C-alpha atoms as a printed R data frame, in Angstrom:
   type eleno elety resid chain resno      x       y       z
1  ATOM     1    CA   UNK     A     1 -4.327  -4.125  -8.372
2  ATOM     2    CA   UNK     A     2 -4.468  -7.926  -8.267
3  ATOM     3    CA   UNK     A     3 -3.436 -10.058  -5.311
4  ATOM     4    CA   UNK     A     4 -0.372 -11.252  -7.223
5  ATOM     5    CA   UNK     A     5  0.657  -7.650  -7.937
6  ATOM     6    CA   UNK     A     6  0.297  -6.722  -4.272
7  ATOM     7    CA   UNK     A     7  2.366  -9.748  -3.229
8  ATOM     8    CA   UNK     A     8  5.076  -8.687  -5.682
9  ATOM     9    CA   UNK     A     9  5.443  -5.219  -4.145
10 ATOM    10    CA   UNK     A    10  8.780  -4.355  -2.538
11 ATOM    11    CA   UNK     A    11  9.034  -4.233   1.268
12 ATOM    12    CA   UNK     A    12  8.367  -0.480   1.307
13 ATOM    13    CA   UNK     A    13  6.353   1.358  -1.337
14 ATOM    14    CA   UNK     A    14  5.697   5.013  -2.161
15 ATOM    15    CA   UNK     A    15  2.308   6.347  -1.111
16 ATOM    16    CA   UNK     A    16  1.144   6.529  -4.747
17 ATOM    17    CA   UNK     A    17  1.578   2.769  -5.107
18 ATOM    18    CA   UNK     A    18 -0.013   2.095  -1.710
19 ATOM    19    CA   UNK     A    19 -2.984   4.236  -2.799
20 ATOM    20    CA   UNK     A    20 -3.371   2.090  -5.897
21 ATOM    21    CA   UNK     A    21 -3.197  -1.148  -3.897
22 ATOM    22    CA   UNK     A    22 -5.791   0.142  -1.430
23 ATOM    23    CA   UNK     A    23 -8.085   1.638  -4.054
24 ATOM    24    CA   UNK     A    24 -7.583   5.246  -2.958
25 ATOM    25    CA   UNK     A    25 -7.238   8.215  -5.264
26 ATOM    26    CA   UNK     A    26 -4.095  10.328  -5.167
27 ATOM    27    CA   UNK     A    27 -5.608  13.380  -3.494
28 ATOM    28    CA   UNK     A    28 -7.637  11.426  -0.931
29 ATOM    29    CA   UNK     A    29 -4.638   9.229  -0.107
30 ATOM    30    CA   UNK     A    30 -2.371  12.191   0.556
31 ATOM    31    CA   UNK     A    31 -5.076  13.939   2.605
32 ATOM    32    CA   UNK     A    32 -5.541  10.862   4.765
33 ATOM    33    CA   UNK     A    33 -1.768  10.425   5.176
34 ATOM    34    CA   UNK     A    34 -1.402  14.060   6.276
35 ATOM    35    CA   UNK     A    35 -4.242  13.963   8.813
36 ATOM    36    CA   UNK     A    36 -3.390  10.537  10.237
37 ATOM    37    CA   UNK     A    37 -6.403   8.587   8.928
38 ATOM    38    CA   UNK     A    38 -4.646   6.466   6.292
39 ATOM    39    CA   UNK     A    39 -5.768   2.820   6.565
40 ATOM    40    CA   UNK     A    40 -2.209   1.535   7.194
41 ATOM    41    CA   UNK     A    41  0.839   2.982   8.949
42 ATOM    42    CA   UNK     A    42  2.562   5.709   6.932
43 ATOM    43    CA   UNK     A    43  6.304   6.281   7.214
44 ATOM    44    CA   UNK     A    44  7.500   9.790   6.493
45 ATOM    45    CA   UNK     A    45 10.987  10.315   5.085
46 ATOM    46    CA   UNK     A    46 11.479  14.043   4.637
47 ATOM    47    CA   UNK     A    47  8.678  15.056   2.275
48 ATOM    48    CA   UNK     A    48  8.104  11.508   0.998
49 ATOM    49    CA   UNK     A    49  5.505   9.103   2.363
50 ATOM    50    CA   UNK     A    50  5.980   5.320   2.246
51 ATOM    51    CA   UNK     A    51  4.029   2.293   3.464
52 ATOM    52    CA   UNK     A    52  5.158  -1.220   4.366
53 ATOM    53    CA   UNK     A    53  3.983  -4.082   2.171
54 ATOM    54    CA   UNK     A    54  3.234  -6.187   5.274
55 ATOM    55    CA   UNK     A    55  0.770  -3.550   6.525
56 ATOM    56    CA   UNK     A    56 -0.957  -3.404   3.140
57 ATOM    57    CA   UNK     A    57 -1.215  -7.209   2.960
58 ATOM    58    CA   UNK     A    58 -2.628  -7.368   6.495
59 ATOM    59    CA   UNK     A    59 -5.199  -4.644   5.773
60 ATOM    60    CA   UNK     A    60 -6.314  -6.384   2.574
61 ATOM    61    CA   UNK     A    61 -6.438  -9.787   4.281
62 ATOM    62    CA   UNK     A    62 -3.847 -11.333   1.958
63 ATOM    63    CA   UNK     A    63 -1.982 -14.176   3.651
64 ATOM    64    CA   UNK     A    64  1.304 -13.750   1.807
65 ATOM    65    CA   UNK     A    65  1.206 -16.942  -0.210
66 ATOM    66    CA   UNK     A    66  0.874 -16.284  -3.917
67 ATOM    67    CA   UNK     A    67 -1.696 -18.228  -5.876
68 ATOM    68    CA   UNK     A    68  0.684 -20.316  -7.961
69 ATOM    69    CA   UNK     A    69 -2.051 -21.580 -10.279
70 ATOM    70    CA   UNK     A    70 -2.351 -18.122 -11.828
71 ATOM    71    CA   UNK     A    71  1.393 -17.853 -12.478
72 ATOM    72    CA   UNK     A    72  1.612 -21.423 -13.837
73 ATOM    73    CA   UNK     A    73 -0.855 -20.713 -16.642
């Protein structure tokens, strides 16, 4: 997932999308979420797992300012 794609994520994303942004496979991501070793905070809503975009950006070291030169092309 590119930096621009990560910046375009909604405020809260399903674990599958967070896995993709963080480069984790589906099974490994769910295992880590269940045992508390996921690289960012995981919010549990019933049986669903979600992650905050801000936590993903912080973990990846993305400042939050999109590279406008890529979108201008």
